[in-house]
mmCIF file of C-alpha atoms and ligand atoms in Angstrom:
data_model
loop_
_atom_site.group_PDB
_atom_site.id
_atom_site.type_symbol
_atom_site.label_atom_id
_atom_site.label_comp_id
_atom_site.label_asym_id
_atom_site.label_seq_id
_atom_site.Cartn_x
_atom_site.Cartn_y
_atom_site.Cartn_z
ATOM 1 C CA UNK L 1 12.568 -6.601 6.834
ATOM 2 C CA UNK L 2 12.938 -9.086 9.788
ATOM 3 C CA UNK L 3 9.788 -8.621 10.720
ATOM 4 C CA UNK L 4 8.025 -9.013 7.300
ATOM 5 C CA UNK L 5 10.145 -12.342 6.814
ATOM 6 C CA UNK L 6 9.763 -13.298 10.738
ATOM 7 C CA UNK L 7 5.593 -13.430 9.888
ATOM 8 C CA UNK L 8 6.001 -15.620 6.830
ATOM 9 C CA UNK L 9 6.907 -19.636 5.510
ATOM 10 C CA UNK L 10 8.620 -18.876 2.186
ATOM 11 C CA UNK L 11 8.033 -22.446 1.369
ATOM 12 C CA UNK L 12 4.522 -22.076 1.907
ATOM 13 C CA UNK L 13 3.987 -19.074 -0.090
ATOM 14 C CA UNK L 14 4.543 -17.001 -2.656
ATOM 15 C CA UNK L 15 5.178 -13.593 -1.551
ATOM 16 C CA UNK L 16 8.909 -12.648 -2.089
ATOM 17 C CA UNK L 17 11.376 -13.047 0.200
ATOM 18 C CA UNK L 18 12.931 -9.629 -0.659
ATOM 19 C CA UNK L 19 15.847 -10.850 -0.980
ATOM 20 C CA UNK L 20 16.493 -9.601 -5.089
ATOM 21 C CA UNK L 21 18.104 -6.779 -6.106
ATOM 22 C CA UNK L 22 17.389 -3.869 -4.815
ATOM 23 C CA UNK L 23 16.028 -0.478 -6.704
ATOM 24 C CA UNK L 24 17.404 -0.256 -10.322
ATOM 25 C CA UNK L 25 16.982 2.756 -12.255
ATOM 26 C CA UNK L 26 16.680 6.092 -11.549
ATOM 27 C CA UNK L 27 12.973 8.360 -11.500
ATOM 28 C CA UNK L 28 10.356 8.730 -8.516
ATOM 29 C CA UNK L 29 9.782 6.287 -5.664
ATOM 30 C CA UNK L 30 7.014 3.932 -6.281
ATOM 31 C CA UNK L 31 3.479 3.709 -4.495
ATOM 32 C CA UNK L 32 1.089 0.831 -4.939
ATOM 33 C CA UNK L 33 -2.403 0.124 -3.365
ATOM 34 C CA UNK L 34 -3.082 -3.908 -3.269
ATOM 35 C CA UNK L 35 -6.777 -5.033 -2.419
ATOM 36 C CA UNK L 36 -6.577 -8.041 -0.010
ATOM 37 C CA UNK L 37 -9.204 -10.253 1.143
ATOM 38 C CA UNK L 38 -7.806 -11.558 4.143
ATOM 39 C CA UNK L 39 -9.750 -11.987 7.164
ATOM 40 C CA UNK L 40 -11.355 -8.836 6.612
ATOM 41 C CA UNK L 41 -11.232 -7.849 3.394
ATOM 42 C CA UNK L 42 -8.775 -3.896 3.012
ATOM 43 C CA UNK L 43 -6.581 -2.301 1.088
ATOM 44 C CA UNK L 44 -2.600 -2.466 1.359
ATOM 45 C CA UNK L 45 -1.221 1.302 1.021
ATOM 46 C CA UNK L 46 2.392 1.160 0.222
ATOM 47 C CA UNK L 47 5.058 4.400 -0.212
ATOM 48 C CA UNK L 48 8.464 3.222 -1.344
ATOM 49 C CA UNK L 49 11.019 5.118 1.298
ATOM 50 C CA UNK L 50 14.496 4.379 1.797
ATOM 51 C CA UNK L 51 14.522 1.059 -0.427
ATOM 52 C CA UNK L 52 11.464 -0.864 1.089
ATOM 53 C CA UNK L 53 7.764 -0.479 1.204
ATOM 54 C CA UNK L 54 6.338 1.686 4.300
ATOM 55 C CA UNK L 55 3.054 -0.190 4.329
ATOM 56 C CA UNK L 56 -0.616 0.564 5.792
ATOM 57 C CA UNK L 57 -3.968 -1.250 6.295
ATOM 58 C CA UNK L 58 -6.552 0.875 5.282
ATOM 59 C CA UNK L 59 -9.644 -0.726 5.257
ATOM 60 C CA UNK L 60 -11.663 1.909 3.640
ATOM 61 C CA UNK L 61 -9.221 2.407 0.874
ATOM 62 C CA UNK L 62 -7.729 5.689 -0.043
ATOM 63 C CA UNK L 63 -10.538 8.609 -0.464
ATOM 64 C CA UNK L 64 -11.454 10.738 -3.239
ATOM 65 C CA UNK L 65 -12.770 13.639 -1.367
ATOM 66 C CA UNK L 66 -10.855 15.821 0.980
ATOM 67 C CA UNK L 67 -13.943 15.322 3.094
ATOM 68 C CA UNK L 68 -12.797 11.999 3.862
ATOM 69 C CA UNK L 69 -10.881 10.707 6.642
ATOM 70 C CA UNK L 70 -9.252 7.361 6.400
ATOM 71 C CA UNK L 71 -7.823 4.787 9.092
ATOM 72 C CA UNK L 72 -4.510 3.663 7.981
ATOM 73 C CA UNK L 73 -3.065 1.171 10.517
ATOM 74 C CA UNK L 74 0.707 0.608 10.043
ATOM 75 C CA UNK L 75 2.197 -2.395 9.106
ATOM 76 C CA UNK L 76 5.595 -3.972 8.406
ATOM 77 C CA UNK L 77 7.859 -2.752 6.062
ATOM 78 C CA UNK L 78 7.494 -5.032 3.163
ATOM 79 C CA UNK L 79 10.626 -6.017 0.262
ATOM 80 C CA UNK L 80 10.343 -3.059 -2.763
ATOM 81 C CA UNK L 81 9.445 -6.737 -4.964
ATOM 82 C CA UNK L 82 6.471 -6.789 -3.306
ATOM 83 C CA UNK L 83 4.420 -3.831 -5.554
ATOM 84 C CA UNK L 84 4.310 -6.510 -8.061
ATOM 85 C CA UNK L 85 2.854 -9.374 -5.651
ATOM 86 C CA UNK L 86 -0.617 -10.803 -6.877
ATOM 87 C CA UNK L 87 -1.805 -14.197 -6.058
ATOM 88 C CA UNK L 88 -3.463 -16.368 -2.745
ATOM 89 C CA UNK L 89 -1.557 -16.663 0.160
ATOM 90 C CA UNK L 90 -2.636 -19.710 1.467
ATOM 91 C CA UNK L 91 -4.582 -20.753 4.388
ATOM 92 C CA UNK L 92 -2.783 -21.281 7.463
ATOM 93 C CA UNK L 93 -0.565 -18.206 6.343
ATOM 94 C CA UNK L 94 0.187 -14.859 7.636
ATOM 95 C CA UNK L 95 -2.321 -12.553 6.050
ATOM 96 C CA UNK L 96 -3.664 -15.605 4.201
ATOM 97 C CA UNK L 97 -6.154 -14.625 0.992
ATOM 98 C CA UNK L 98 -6.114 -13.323 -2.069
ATOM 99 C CA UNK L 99 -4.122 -9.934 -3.505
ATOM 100 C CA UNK L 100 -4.990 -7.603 -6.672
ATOM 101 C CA UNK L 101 -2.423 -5.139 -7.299
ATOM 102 C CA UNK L 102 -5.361 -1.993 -7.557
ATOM 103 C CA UNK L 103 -3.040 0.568 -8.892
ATOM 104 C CA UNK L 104 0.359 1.998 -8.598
ATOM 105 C CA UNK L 105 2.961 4.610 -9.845
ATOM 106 C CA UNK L 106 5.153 6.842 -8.742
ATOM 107 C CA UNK L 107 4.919 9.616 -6.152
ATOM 108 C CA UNK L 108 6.374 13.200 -5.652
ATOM 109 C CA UNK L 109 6.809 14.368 -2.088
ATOM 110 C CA UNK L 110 4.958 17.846 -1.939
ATOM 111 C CA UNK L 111 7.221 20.703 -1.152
ATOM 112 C CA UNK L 112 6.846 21.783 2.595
ATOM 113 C CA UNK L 113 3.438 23.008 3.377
ATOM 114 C CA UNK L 114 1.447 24.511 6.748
ATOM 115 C CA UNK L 115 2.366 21.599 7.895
ATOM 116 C CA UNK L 116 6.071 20.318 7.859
ATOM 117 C CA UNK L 117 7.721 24.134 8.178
ATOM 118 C CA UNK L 118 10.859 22.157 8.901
ATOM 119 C CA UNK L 119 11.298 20.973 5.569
ATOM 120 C CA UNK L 120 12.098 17.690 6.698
ATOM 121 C CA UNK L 121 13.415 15.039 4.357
ATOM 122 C CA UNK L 122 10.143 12.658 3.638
ATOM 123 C CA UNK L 123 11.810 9.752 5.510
ATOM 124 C CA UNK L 124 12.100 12.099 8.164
ATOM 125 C CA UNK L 125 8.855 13.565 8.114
ATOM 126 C CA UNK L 126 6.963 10.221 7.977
ATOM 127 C CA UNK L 127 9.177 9.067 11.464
ATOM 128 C CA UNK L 128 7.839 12.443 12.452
ATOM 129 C CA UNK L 129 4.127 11.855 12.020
ATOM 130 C CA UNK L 130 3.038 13.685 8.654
ATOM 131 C CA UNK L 131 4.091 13.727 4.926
ATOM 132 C CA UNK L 132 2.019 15.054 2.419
ATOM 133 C CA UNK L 133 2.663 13.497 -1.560
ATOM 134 C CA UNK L 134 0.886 13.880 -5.134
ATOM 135 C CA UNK L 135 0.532 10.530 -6.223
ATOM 136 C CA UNK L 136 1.254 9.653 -10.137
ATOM 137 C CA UNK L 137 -1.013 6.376 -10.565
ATOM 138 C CA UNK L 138 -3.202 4.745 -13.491
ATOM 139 C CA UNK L 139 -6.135 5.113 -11.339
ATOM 140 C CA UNK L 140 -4.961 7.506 -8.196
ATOM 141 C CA UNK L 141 -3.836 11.029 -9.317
ATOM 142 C CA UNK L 142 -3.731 13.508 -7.017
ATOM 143 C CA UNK L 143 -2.735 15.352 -3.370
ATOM 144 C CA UNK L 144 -2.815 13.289 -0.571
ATOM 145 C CA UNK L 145 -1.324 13.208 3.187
ATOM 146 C CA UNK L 146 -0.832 10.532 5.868
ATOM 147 C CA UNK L 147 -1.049 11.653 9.568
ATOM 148 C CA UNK L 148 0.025 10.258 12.693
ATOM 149 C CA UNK L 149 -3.247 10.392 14.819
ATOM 150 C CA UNK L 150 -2.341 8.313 18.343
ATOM 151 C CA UNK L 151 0.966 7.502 20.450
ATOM 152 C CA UNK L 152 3.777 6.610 18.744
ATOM 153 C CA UNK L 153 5.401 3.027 19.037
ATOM 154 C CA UNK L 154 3.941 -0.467 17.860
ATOM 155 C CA UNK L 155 -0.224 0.601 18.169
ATOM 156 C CA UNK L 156 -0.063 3.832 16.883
ATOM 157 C CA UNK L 157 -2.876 4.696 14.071
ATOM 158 C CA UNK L 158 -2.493 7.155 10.755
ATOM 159 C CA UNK L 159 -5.150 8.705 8.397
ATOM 160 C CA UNK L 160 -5.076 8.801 4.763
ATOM 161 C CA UNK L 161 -6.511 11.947 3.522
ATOM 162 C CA UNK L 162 -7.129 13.685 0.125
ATOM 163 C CA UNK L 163 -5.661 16.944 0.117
ATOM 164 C CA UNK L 164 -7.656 20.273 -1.155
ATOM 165 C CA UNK L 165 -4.811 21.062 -3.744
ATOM 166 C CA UNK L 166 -4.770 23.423 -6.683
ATOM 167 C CA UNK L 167 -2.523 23.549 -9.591
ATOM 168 C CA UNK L 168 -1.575 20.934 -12.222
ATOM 169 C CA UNK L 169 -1.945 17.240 -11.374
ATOM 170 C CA UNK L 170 -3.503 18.246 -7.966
ATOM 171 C CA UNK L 171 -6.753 17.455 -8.402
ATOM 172 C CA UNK L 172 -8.062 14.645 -10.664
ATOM 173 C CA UNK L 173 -8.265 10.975 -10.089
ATOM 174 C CA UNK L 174 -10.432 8.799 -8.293
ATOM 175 C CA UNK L 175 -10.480 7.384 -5.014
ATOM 176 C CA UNK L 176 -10.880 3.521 -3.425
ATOM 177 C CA UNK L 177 -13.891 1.272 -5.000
ATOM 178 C CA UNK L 178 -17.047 1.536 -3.127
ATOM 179 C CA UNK L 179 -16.862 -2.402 -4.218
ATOM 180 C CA UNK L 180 -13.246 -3.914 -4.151
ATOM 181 C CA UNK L 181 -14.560 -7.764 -4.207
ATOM 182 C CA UNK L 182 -15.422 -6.267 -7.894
ATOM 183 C CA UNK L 183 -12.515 -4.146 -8.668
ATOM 184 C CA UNK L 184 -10.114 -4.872 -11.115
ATOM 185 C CA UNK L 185 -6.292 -5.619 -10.920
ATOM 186 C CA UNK L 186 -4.198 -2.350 -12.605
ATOM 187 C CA UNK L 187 -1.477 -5.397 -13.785
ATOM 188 C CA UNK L 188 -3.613 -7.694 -14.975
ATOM 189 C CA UNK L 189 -7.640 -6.656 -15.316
ATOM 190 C CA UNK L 190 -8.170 -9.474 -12.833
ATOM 191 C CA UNK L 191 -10.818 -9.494 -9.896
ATOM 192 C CA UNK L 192 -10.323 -11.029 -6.515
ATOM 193 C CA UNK L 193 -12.079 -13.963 -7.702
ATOM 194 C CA UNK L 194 -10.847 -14.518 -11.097
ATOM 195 C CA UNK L 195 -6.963 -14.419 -9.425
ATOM 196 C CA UNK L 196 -8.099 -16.925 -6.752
ATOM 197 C CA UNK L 197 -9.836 -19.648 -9.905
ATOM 198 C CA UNK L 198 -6.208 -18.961 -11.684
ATOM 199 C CA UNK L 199 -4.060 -20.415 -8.736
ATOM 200 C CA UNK L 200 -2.833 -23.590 -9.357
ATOM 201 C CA UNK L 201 -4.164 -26.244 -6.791
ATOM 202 C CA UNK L 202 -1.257 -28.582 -6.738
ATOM 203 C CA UNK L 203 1.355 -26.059 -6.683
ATOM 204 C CA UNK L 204 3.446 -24.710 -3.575
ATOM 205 C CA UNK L 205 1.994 -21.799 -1.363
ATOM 206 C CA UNK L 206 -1.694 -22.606 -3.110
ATOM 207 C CA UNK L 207 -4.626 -22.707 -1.127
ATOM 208 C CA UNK L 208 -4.902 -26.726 0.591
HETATM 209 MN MN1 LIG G 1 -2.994 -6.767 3.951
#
């Protein structure tokens, strides 16, 4: 988390420090997907593990066909209080722009496959290059699998994958937006736009 809080001017904006209580209550980690139009405009992928947020930039979004590979960089582990974040982080800012919280839910780690024979535990797994997960989301249902592609260390890269599952709660669900600037918010029905017109201009960690 000292590199999440090390990027950021809590003053300036209104991201949470992570500093609140930690997990309460019991029941399966949490995943969310945020749409951000920073820079260059990408989705946030974020698996809770170990009480934060192991977070990735994937600027495709996450695919709805196993015939789809997806570039997930890694990025900083971000405060568990952050699945909820949706606002503008304001010019000037780390990752300055606006963010929709696109979906989220919970997530079951899938049982050791082809894959992971070791049976590793899923914190363990993910240090290790590969966990595979069925996601439980309003608009994301389904298999998917993250995979260390290059090095390890600081500039290594992942892809997000959809994976050919059978069974119950394997397969349906949809994948990323081919539009996200018109997607809508899973917390609040919102668009990019509309939750950049609703910030308050006057107020702290606005846009200036
Ligand atoms: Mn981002």
């Amino acid at each position: 988390m000292r590199t999440y809080r090390g990027k950021r001017h809590f003053g300036r904006t209104r991201e949470p420090h992570g500093d609140g209580p930690g997990r309460t209550g019991g029941g399966d980690p949490r995943f969310v997907v945020q749409i951000h139009d920073a820079s260059t405009l990408h989705f946030d992928f974020r698996l809770e593990v170990d009480g934060v947020l192991k977070s990735w930039s994937v600027p495709k979004g996450p695919p709805s066909d196993p015939a789809q590979k997806r570039l997930a960089v890694p990025t900083e582990d971000h405060p568990l209080e952050y699945r909820e974040f949706e606002g503008v982080i304001a010019e000037g800012e780390y990752g300055a722009g606006t963010v929709v919280v696109w979906d989220e839910g919970t997530y079951r780690p899938l049982p050791p496959g082809r894959r992971d024979r070791r049976g590793l535990p899923f914190a363990d797994a993910l240090a290790d290059g590969h966990v595979s997960f069925r996601l439980h989301g309003a608009k994301l249902r389904g298999d998917y699998a993250l995979t260390r592609f290059r090095g390890g260390g600081k500039r290594d890269s992942w892809l997000l994958v959809r994976e050919r599952s059978t069974g119950k709660g394997g397969g349906s669900g949809r994948g990323a937006p081919a539009d996200p600037a018109r997607a809508r918010s899973v917390r609040s029905g919102r668009t990019l736009r509309q939750v950049a017109a609703a910030e308050p201009a006057d107020d702290e960690g606005s846009r200036r």
